[in-house]
Structure formats: structure tokens, C-alpha cells
mmCIF file of C-alpha atoms in Angstrom:
data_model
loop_
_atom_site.group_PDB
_atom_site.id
_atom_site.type_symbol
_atom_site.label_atom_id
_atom_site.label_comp_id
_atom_site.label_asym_id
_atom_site.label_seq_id
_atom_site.Cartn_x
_atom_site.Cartn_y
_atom_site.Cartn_z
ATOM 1 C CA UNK A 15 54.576 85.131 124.338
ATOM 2 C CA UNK A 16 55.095 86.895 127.858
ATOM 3 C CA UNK A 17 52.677 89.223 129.381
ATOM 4 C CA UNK A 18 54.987 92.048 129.083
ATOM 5 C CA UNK A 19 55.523 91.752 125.288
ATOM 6 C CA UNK A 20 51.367 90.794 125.503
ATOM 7 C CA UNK A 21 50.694 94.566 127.205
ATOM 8 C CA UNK A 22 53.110 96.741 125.420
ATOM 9 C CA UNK A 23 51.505 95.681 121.965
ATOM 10 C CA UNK A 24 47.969 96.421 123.815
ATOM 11 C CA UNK A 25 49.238 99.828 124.999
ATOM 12 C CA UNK A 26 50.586 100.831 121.476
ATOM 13 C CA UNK A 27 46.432 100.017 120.218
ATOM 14 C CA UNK A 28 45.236 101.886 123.090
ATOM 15 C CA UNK A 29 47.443 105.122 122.094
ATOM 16 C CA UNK A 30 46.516 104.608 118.405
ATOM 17 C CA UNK A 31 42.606 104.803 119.633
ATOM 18 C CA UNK A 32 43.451 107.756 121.533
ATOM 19 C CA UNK A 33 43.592 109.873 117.888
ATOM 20 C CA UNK A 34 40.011 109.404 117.088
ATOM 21 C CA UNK A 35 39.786 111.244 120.088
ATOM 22 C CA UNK A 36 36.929 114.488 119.284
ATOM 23 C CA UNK A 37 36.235 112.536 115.396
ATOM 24 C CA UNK A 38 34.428 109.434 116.136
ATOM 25 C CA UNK A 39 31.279 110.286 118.401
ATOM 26 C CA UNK A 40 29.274 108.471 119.046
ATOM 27 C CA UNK A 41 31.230 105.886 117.994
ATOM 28 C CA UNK A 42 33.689 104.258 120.311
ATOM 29 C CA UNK A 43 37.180 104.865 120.472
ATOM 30 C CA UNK A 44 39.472 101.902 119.242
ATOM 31 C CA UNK A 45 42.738 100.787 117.788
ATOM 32 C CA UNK A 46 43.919 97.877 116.409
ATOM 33 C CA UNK A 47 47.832 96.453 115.674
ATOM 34 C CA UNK A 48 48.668 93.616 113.557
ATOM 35 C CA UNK A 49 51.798 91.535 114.698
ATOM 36 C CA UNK A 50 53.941 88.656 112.848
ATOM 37 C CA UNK A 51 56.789 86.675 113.505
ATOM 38 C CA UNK A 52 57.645 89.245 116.533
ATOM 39 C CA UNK A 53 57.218 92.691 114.653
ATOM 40 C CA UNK A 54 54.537 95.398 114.111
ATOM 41 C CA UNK A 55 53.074 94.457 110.334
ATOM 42 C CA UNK A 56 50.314 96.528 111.043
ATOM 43 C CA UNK A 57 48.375 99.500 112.650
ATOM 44 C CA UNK A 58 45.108 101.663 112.254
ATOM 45 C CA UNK A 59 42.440 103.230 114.583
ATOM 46 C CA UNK A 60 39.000 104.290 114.052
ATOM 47 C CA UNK A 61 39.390 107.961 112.502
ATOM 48 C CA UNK A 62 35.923 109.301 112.008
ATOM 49 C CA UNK A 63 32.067 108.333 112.515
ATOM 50 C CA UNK A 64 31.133 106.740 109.443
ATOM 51 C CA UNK A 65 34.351 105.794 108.065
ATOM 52 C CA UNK A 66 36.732 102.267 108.252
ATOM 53 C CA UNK A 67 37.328 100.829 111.728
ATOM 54 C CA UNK A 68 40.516 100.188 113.205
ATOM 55 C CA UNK A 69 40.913 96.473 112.325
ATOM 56 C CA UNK A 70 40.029 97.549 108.476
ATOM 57 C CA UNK A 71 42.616 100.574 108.948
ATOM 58 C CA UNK A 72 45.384 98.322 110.085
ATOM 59 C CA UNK A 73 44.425 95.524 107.267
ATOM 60 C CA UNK A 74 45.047 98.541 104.637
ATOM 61 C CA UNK A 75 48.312 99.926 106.541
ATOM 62 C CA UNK A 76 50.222 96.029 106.637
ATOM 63 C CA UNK A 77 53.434 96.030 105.019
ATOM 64 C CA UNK A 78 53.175 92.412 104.689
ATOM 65 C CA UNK A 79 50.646 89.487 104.192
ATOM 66 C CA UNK A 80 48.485 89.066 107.731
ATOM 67 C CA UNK A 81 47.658 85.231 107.329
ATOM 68 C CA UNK A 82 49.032 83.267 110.637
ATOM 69 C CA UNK A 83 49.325 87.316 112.084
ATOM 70 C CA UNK A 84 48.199 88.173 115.678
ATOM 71 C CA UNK A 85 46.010 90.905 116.228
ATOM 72 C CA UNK A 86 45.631 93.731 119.386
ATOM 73 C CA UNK A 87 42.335 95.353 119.426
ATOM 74 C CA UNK A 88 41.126 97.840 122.403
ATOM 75 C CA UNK A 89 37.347 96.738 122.075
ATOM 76 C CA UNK A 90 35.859 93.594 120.783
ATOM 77 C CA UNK A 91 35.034 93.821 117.243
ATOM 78 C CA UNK A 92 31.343 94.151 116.040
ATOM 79 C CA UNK A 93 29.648 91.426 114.171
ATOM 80 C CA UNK A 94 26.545 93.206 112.481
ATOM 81 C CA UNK A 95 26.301 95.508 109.284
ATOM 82 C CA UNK A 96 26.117 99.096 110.053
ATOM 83 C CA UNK A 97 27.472 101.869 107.990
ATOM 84 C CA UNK A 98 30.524 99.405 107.694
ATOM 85 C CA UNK A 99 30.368 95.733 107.099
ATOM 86 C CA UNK A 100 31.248 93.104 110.327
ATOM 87 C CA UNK A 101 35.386 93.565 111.898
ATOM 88 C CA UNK A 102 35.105 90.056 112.672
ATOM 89 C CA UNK A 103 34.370 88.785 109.255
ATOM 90 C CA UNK A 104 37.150 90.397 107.771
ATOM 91 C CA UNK A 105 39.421 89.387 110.736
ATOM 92 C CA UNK A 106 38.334 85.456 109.295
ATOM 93 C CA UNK A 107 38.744 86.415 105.878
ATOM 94 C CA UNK A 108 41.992 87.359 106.122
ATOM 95 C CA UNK A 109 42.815 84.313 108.090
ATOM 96 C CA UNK A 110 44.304 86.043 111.587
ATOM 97 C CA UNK A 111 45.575 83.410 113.911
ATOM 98 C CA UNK A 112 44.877 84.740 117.175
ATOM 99 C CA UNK A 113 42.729 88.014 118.124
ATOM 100 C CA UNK A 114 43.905 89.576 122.092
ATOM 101 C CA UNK A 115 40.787 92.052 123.113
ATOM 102 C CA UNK A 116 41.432 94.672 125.934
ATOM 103 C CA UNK A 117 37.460 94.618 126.418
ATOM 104 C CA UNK A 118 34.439 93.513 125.335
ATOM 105 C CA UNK A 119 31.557 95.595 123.770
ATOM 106 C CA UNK A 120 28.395 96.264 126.010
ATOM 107 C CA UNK A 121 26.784 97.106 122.547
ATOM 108 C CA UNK A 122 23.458 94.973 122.303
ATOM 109 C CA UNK A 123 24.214 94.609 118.495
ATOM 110 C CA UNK A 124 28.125 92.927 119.552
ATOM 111 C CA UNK A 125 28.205 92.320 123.519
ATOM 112 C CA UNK A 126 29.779 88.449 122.895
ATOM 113 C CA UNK A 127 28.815 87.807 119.204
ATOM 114 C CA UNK A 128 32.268 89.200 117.985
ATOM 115 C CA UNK A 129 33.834 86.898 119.894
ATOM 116 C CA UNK A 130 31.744 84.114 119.430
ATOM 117 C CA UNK A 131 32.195 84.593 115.029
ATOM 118 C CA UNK A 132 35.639 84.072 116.152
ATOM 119 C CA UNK A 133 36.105 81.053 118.223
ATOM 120 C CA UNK A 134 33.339 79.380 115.551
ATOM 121 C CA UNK A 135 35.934 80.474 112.654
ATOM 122 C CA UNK A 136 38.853 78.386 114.403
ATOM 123 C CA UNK A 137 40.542 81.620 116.204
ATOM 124 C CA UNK A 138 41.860 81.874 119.603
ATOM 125 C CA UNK A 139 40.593 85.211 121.448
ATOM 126 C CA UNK A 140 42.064 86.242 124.772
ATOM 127 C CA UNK A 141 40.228 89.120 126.168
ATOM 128 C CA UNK A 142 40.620 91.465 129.267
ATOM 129 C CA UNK A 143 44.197 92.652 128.789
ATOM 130 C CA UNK A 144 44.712 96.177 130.213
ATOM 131 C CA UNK A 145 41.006 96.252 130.305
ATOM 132 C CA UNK A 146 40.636 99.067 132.917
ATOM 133 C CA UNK A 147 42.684 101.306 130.854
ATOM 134 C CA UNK A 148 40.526 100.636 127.646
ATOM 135 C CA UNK A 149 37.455 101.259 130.028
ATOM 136 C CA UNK A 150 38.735 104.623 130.911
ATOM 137 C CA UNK A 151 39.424 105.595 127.376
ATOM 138 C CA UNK A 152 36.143 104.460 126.062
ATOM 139 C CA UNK A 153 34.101 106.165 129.646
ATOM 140 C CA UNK A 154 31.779 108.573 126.917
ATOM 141 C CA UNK A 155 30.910 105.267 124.932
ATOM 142 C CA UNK A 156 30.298 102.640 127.516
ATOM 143 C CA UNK A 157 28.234 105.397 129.404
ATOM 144 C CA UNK A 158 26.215 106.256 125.912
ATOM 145 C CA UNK A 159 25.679 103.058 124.886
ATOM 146 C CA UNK A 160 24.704 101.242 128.295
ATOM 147 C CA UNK A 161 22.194 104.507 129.216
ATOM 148 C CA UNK A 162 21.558 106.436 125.982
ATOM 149 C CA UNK A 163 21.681 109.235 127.629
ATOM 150 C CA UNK A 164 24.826 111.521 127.514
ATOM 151 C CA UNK A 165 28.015 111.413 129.288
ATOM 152 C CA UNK A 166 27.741 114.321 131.531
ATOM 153 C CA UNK A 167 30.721 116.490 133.077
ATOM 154 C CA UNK A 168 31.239 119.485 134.789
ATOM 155 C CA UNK A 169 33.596 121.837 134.164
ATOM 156 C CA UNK A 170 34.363 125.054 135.954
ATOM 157 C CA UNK A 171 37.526 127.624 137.302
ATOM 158 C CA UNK A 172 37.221 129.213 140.594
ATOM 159 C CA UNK A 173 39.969 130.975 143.364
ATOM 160 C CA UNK A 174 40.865 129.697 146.769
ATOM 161 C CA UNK A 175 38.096 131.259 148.145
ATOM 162 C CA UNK A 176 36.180 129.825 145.983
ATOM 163 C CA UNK A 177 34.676 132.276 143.785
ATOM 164 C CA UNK A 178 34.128 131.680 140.190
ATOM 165 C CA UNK A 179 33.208 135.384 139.603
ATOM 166 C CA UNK A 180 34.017 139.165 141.220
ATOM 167 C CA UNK A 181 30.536 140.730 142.659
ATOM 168 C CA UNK A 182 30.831 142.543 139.438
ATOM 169 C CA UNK A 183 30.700 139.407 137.822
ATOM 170 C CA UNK A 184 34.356 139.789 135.903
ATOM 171 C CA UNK A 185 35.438 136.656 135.121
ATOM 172 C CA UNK A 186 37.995 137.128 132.858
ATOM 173 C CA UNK A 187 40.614 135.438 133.732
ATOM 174 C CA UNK A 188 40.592 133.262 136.352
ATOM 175 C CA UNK A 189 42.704 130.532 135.290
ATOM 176 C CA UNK A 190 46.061 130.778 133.120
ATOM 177 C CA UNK A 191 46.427 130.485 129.420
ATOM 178 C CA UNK A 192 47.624 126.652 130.068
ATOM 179 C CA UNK A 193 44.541 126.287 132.065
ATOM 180 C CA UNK A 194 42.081 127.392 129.062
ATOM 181 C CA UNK A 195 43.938 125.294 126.589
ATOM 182 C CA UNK A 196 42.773 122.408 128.157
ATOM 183 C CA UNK A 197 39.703 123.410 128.347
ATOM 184 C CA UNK A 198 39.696 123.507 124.491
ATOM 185 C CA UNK A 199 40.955 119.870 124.812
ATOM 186 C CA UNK A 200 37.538 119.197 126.209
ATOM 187 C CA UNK A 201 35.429 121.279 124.364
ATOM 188 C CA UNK A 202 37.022 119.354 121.356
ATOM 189 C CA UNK A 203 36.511 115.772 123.843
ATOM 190 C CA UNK A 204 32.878 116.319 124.321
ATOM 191 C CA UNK A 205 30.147 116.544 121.797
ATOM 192 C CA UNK A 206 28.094 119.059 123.516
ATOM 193 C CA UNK A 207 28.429 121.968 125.719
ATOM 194 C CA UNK A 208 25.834 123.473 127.998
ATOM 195 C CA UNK A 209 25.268 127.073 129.335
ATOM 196 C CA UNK A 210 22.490 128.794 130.983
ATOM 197 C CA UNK A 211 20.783 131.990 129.711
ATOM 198 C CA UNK A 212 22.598 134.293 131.879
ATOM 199 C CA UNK A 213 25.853 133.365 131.321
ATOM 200 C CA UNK A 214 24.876 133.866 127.654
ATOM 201 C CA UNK A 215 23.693 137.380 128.609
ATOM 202 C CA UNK A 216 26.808 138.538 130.912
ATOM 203 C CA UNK A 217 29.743 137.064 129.263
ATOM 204 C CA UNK A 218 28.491 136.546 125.582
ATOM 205 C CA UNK A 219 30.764 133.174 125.290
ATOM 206 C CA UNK A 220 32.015 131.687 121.573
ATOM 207 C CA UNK A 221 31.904 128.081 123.168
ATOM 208 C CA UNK A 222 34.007 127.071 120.771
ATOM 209 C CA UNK A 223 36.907 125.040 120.626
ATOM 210 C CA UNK A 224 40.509 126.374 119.525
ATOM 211 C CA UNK A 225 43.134 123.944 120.032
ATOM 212 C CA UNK A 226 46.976 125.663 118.880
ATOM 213 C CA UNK A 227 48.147 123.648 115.950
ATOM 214 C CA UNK A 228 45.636 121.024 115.614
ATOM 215 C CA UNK A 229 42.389 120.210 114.017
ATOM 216 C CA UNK A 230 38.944 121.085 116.200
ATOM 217 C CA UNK A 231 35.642 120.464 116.777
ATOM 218 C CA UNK A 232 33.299 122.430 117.405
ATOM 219 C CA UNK A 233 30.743 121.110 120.122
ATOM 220 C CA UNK A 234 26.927 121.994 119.973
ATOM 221 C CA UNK A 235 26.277 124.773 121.816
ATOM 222 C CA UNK A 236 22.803 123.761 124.329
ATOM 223 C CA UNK A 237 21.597 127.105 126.017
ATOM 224 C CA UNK A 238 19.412 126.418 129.093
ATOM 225 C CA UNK A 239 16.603 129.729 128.396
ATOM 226 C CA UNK A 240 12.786 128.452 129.183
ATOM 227 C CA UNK A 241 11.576 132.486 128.476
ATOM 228 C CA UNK A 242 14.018 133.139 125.829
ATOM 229 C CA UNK A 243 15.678 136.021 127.634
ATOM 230 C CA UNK A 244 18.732 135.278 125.336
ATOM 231 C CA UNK A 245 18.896 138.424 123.235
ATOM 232 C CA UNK A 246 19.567 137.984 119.044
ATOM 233 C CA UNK A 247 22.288 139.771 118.782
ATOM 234 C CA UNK A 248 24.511 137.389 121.198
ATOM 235 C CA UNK A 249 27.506 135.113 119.553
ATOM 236 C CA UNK A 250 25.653 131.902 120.107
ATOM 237 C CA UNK A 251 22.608 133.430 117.953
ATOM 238 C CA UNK A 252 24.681 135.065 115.363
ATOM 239 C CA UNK A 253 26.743 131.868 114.377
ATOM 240 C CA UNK A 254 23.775 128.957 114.753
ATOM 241 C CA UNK A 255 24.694 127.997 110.796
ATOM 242 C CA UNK A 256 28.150 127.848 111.584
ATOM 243 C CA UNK A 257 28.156 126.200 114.819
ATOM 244 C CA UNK A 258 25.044 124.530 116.145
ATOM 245 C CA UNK A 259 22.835 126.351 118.865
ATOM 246 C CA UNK A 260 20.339 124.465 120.385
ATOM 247 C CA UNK A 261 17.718 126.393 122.895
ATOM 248 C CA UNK A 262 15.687 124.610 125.656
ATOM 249 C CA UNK A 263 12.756 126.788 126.182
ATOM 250 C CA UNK A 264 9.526 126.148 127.904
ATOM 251 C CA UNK A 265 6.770 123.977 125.401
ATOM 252 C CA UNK A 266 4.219 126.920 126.191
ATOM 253 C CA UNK A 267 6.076 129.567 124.543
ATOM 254 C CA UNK A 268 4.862 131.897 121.591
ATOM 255 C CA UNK A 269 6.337 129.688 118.671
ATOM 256 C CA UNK A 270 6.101 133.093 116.448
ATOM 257 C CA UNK A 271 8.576 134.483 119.466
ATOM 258 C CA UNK A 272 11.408 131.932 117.555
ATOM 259 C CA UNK A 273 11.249 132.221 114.251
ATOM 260 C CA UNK A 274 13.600 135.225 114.551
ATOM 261 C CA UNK A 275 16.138 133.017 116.630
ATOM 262 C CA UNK A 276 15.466 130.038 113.711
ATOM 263 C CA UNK A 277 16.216 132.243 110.935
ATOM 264 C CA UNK A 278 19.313 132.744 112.142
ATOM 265 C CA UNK A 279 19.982 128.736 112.548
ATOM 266 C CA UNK A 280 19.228 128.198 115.736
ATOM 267 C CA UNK A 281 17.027 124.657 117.001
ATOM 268 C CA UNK A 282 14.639 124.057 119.778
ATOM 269 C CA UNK A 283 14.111 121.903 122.152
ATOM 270 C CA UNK A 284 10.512 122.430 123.893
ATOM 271 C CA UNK A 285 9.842 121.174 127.403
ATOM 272 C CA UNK A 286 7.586 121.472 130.444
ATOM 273 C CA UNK A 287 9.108 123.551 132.664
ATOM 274 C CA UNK A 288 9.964 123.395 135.715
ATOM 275 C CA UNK A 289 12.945 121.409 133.517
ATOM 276 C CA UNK A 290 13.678 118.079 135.030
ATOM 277 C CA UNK A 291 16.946 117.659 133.673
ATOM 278 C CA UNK A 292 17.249 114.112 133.470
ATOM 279 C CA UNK A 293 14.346 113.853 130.887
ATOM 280 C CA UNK A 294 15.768 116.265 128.946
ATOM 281 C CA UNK A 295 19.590 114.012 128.891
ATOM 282 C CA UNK A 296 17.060 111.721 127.476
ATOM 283 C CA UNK A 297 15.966 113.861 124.388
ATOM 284 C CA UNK A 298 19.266 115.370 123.730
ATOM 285 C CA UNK A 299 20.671 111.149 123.428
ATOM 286 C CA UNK A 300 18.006 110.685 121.521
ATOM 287 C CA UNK A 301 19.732 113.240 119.060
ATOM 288 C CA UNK A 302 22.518 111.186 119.252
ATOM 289 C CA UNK A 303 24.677 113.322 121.774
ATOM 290 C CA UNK A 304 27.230 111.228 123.196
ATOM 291 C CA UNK A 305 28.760 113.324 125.719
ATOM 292 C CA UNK A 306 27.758 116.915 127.300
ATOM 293 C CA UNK A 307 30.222 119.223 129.070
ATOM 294 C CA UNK A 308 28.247 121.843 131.652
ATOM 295 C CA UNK A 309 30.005 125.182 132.175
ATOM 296 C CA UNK A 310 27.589 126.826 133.925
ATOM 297 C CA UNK A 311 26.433 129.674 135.764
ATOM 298 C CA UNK A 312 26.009 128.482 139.337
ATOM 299 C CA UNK A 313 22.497 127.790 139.052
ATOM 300 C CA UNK A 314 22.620 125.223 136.228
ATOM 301 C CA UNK A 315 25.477 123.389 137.722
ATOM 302 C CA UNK A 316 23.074 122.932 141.354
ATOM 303 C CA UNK A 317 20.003 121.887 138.860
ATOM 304 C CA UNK A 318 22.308 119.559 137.515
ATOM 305 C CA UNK A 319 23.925 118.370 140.546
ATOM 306 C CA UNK A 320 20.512 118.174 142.254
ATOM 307 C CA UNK A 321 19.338 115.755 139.204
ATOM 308 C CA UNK A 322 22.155 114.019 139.656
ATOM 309 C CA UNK A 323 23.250 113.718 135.807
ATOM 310 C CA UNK A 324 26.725 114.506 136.445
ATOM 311 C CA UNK A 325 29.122 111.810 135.905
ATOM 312 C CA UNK A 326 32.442 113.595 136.192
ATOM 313 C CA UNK A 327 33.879 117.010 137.325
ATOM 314 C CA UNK A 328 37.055 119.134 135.873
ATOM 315 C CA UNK A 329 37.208 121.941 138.625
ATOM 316 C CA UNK A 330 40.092 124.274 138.347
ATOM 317 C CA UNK A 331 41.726 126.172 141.483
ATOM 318 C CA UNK A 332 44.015 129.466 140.237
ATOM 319 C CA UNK A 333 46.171 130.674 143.072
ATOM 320 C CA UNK A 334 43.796 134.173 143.451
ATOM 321 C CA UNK A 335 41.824 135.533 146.208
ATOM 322 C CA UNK A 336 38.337 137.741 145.714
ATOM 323 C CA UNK A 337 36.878 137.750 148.561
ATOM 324 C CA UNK A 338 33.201 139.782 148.631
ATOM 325 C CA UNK A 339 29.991 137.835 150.147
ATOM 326 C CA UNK A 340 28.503 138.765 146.812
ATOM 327 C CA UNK A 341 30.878 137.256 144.457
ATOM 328 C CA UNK A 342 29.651 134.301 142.581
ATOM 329 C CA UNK A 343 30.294 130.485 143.777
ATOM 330 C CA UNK A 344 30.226 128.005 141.362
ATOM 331 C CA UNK A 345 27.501 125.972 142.522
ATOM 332 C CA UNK A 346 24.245 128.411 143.505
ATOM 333 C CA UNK A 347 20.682 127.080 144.763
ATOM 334 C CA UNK A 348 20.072 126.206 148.138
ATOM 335 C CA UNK A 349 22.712 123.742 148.729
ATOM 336 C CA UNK A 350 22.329 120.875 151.075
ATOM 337 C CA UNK A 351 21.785 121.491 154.758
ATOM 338 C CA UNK A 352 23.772 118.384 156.197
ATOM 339 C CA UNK A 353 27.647 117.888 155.377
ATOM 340 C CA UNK A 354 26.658 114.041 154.715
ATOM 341 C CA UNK A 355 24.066 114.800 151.946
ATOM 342 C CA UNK A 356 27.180 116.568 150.134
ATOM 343 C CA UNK A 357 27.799 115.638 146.790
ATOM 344 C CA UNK A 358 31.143 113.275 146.675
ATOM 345 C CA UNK A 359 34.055 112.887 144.230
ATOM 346 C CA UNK A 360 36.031 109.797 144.008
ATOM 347 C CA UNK A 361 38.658 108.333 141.835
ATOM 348 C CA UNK A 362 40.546 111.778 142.300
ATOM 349 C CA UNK A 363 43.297 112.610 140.255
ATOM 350 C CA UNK A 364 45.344 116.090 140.542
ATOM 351 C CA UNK A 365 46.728 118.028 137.541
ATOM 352 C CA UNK A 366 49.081 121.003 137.482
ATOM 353 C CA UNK A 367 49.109 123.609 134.925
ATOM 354 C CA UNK A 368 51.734 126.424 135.494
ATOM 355 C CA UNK A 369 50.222 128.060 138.955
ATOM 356 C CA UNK A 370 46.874 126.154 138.604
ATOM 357 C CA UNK A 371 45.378 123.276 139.927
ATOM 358 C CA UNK A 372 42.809 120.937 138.364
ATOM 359 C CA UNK A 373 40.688 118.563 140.233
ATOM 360 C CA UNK A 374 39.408 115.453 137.882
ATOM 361 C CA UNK A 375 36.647 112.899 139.884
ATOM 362 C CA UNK A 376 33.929 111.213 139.761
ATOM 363 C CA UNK A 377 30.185 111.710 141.000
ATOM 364 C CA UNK A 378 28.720 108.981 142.910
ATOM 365 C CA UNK A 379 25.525 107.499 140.360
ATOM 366 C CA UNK A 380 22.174 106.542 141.760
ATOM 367 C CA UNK A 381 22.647 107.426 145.066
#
């Protein structure tokens, strides 16, 4: 077989994994196609947390019988009983000739054992093939599984002068409508979206995600409020059963001050304040949180910046002017005082939507 016939039938798994997008956290994203005698037999992706993986999906979706097939997976497949039995048992069971793998899986529990089951069973395995496009797809997992703490990104809209508020603190809009629908594309991307108290307060935000013509998830809504200045009659109170609102307040507050707040559905999370953020990445993984997106105010995204927790940044530029020495920038706190200590995106890539801009990079880790 030639390469090029090799990547196209990778690509097609890789866009089939792409529609567990938003359904399969913290699970990873993967698909799988099934190929015979020159032709797609076969095809299936992992659809939801819990449910059949893609190599089981594309088993039940052949058209024909599989033995002597080929099979494209994006991520090795697992070897150990979790909520679904072992991939790479059923790949040997239904006697698969040859198994190409875009990457492996960092997962303790797999990390080389798929592959090994395999090659014991008689089956040639090829891995790596467009493995830096599979690694790009699967960033939230491979960060999630390798750290277990969440995949963090920061998302926020600001004008050329870069002001992400008036000095009346109007927001509303900054961006365009094609601006905000992708920022429902993330809300849907991400498990978890956090906010600090005052943007709660000012703006009263849903925080929810409403994609035009498709099915949404709602992420958990994480409200940054150590004094629990939030007051009970906001959105993010009022819907807690419907949507889940998590609080971080400080461990030495009144517990009788939340009952009100947990009658209505909301959840705590109690820490020592001052908050050092990076512990508390490590509680909210430990809740099985996969992925956090940050929009804001000013002073979270500095605290979060300064913590260095941020893996990736979505910063929107509308074609507006404010001006006003008072009007809010998106990140507050004191800032750094040398231009070298400045916090650094790489891997840039440049979007367009109508008018707007959006920035997508990368934060510099452990520096």
C-alpha cells in the first residue's frame, strides 16, 4: 500500500473521532475504519463516555466479514477491562490482519500493552501515522491523563485598544455574532468553565452553551467567590439542578451561610485562601474534570496566568476602539515589570470571523 492511500484512510478516522467531540470526556477522542480488498468495510468513533469504542463501533457498522481486514485507529487501543471490555481482544477475535495506529496511549492502564496483545496474537501494527495531528485532536486527553489535572484555556474578547470592558463596564457586545458562536463551540469543547465572583455580579452570565442546530453540552459552571459575595438570586444560583454550579469559597466560612446556595443545587469546593490555583486544578481533576475554559474578569485570568495553569489562549480582537484609562483590560493584577518576564504564546494560529480576529496559542509550561 502507498503512504498516500496509508494517510487518507488515517485522516478519514481522525475526522470520524472529531464527532465525539463535547460527548466523550474524559475519555479520549478516537475513530477507527475498517478496510478490505481496497474499500471502506467499516467505520465508527467513540460517541459517548461509557458507551462502545470506536473499534467496537466500526465492528457493528461492517457491511462485510472483517477477517484478513486492515484496520485505522487514531489512538492505540486499550487492553484492560473498564466500563467496556479490551479493543484489542476483540480486534484478535475477529481475526484483523494488520492494525495502523496514528498514536500510542500515554494511559498507564494501555501505554504499549495494546500493542504488545497484538504483535503476541500474530498482527502487524504500524504506529505513528499522522501522529501530530492525532496529538492535537486528543491535546484535553493527553494533558488529563499525563497530569490529572485539567486542560486549562483562556478565553476572552477585547478591542484594539485593548479593552475588554467600557469604564462603565458594558460589555455587551464586543465581538460579532460569528465570534460568540464559536465561543459556544468551546463551551460545548470544554468540560468546565470558570468565572470569578464579580463577573457573576456585573454581567449575571448563563455560561451555557447554545450551538444553532446541533446538540450541546452544558459545561460546569466553577465560580471563583472565597466570601460568597455571589448574591442568590443570580442565573448561576437559580439553575444549579439544571446545570451544575460549583463555588470555591474560603474553608473558614460559616457552613450555615450555604445551605441557602445548596438548596438551590449548588456544590462547594472549600479551600485555604489566599487560593493557590494550581492545588485547586488538582481537586477539580480529582472530580474528574478533563478540561476548564477561564473567561474571566481580569483578575482571575492574572491569578491564573501568575500560577501558570494556562495551557492555551483563544483571545479575540473586534475592530472597535474605547479608549478611557478606566476601562477594563483583560488581564488585571500587577503585571510583570520587565518585557522578558512576559507571558509568551507560541504555536500561533490566526482565525477570521466576519470583522474579527481570533488569536489561538500556546502558554509556555514550567517555565
Amino acid at each position: 500500500m502507498n503512504n498516500e492511500t496509508k494517510f487518507d484512510y488515517m485522516k478519514r478516522a481522525i475526522e470520524l473521532a472529531e464527532l465525539g467531540k463535547g460527548k466523550v470526556n474524559p475519555n479520549p477522542l478516537v475513530g477507527a475504519v475498517i478496510v478490505k480488498d481496497g474499500k471502506i468495510i467499516g467505520e465508527g468513533y467513540h460517541e459517548c463516555f461509557g458507551h462502545a469504542h470506536a473499534e467496537v463501533n466500526a465492528f457493528h457498522h461492517a457491511t462485510e466479514d472483517v477477517e484478513g481486514a486492515e484496520m485505522y485507529v487514531t489512538l492505540e487501543p486499550c487492553s484492560h477491562y473498564g466500563k467496556t471490555p479490551p479493543c484489542a481482544l476483540k480486534i484478535i477475535e475477529k481475526k484483523i490482519k494488520k492494525v495502523y495506529i496514528s498514536q500510542l496511549d500515554p494511559n498507564p492502564l494501555v501505554n504499549g500493552r495494546g500493542v504488545k496483545l497484538l504483535k503476541d496474537a500474530g498482527i502487524d501494527v504500524e504506529s505513528g501515522i499522522l501522529e501530530d495531528v492525532s496529538k492535537k485532536q486528543n491535546e484535553i486527553f493527553l494533558h488529563y491523563i499525563k497530569t490529572k489535572h485539567p486542560f486549562v484555556a483562556m478565553k476572552y474578547a477585547m478591542t484594539l485598544d485593548g479593552k475588554m470592558a467600557t469604564r462603565m463596564k458594558d460589555s455587551k457586545w464586543i465581538t460579532n455574532e460569528d465570534s460568540r458562536a464559536y465561543v459556544h463551540e468551546l463551551r460545548h469543547e470544554y468540560m468546565a468553565i470558570m468565572v470569578g465572583a464579580n463577573t457573576v455580579i456585573l454581567d449575571d452570565p448563563h455560561l451555557d452553551t447554545r450551538r444553532q442546530q446541533k446538540e450541546s453540552r452544558n459545561p460546569i459552571r466553577i465560580v471563583i467567590d472565597p466570601d460568597l459575595i455571589v448574591p442568590i438570586d443570580r442565573y448561576i444560583v437559580q439553575s444549579a439542578k439544571q446545570q451544575p454550579s460549583w463555588f470555591v469559597v474560603d474553608e473558614l466560612i460559616d457552613e450555615k451561610r450555604l445551605d441557602p446556595f445548596k438548596e438551590k443545587g449548588v456544590e462547594f469546593i472549600l479551600m485555604p485562601m489566599p487560593l493557590n490555583m494550581h492545588d485547586l486544578m488538582g481537586v477539580i481533576g480529582e472530580r474528574k474534570v478533563d478540561s476548564l475554559l477561564i473567561e474571566g474578569g481580569s483578575f482571575l485570568h492574572a491569578k491564573a496566568l501568575e500560577a501558570n495553569i494556562v495551557n492555551k489562549a483563544y483571545v479575540f480582537i473586534a475592530p472597535k476602539m474605547i479608549g478611557g484609562k478606566e476601562a477594563l483590560t483583560p488581564v488585571g493584577g500587577d503585571g510583570v515589570e520587565k518585557m522578558n518576564d512576559a507571558f509568551r504564546l507560541e504555536n500561533i494560529h490566526v482565525h477570521h470571523f466576519g470583522d474579527d480576529v481570533m488569536i489561538e496559542g500556546y502558554f509556555k509550561q514550567g517555565e
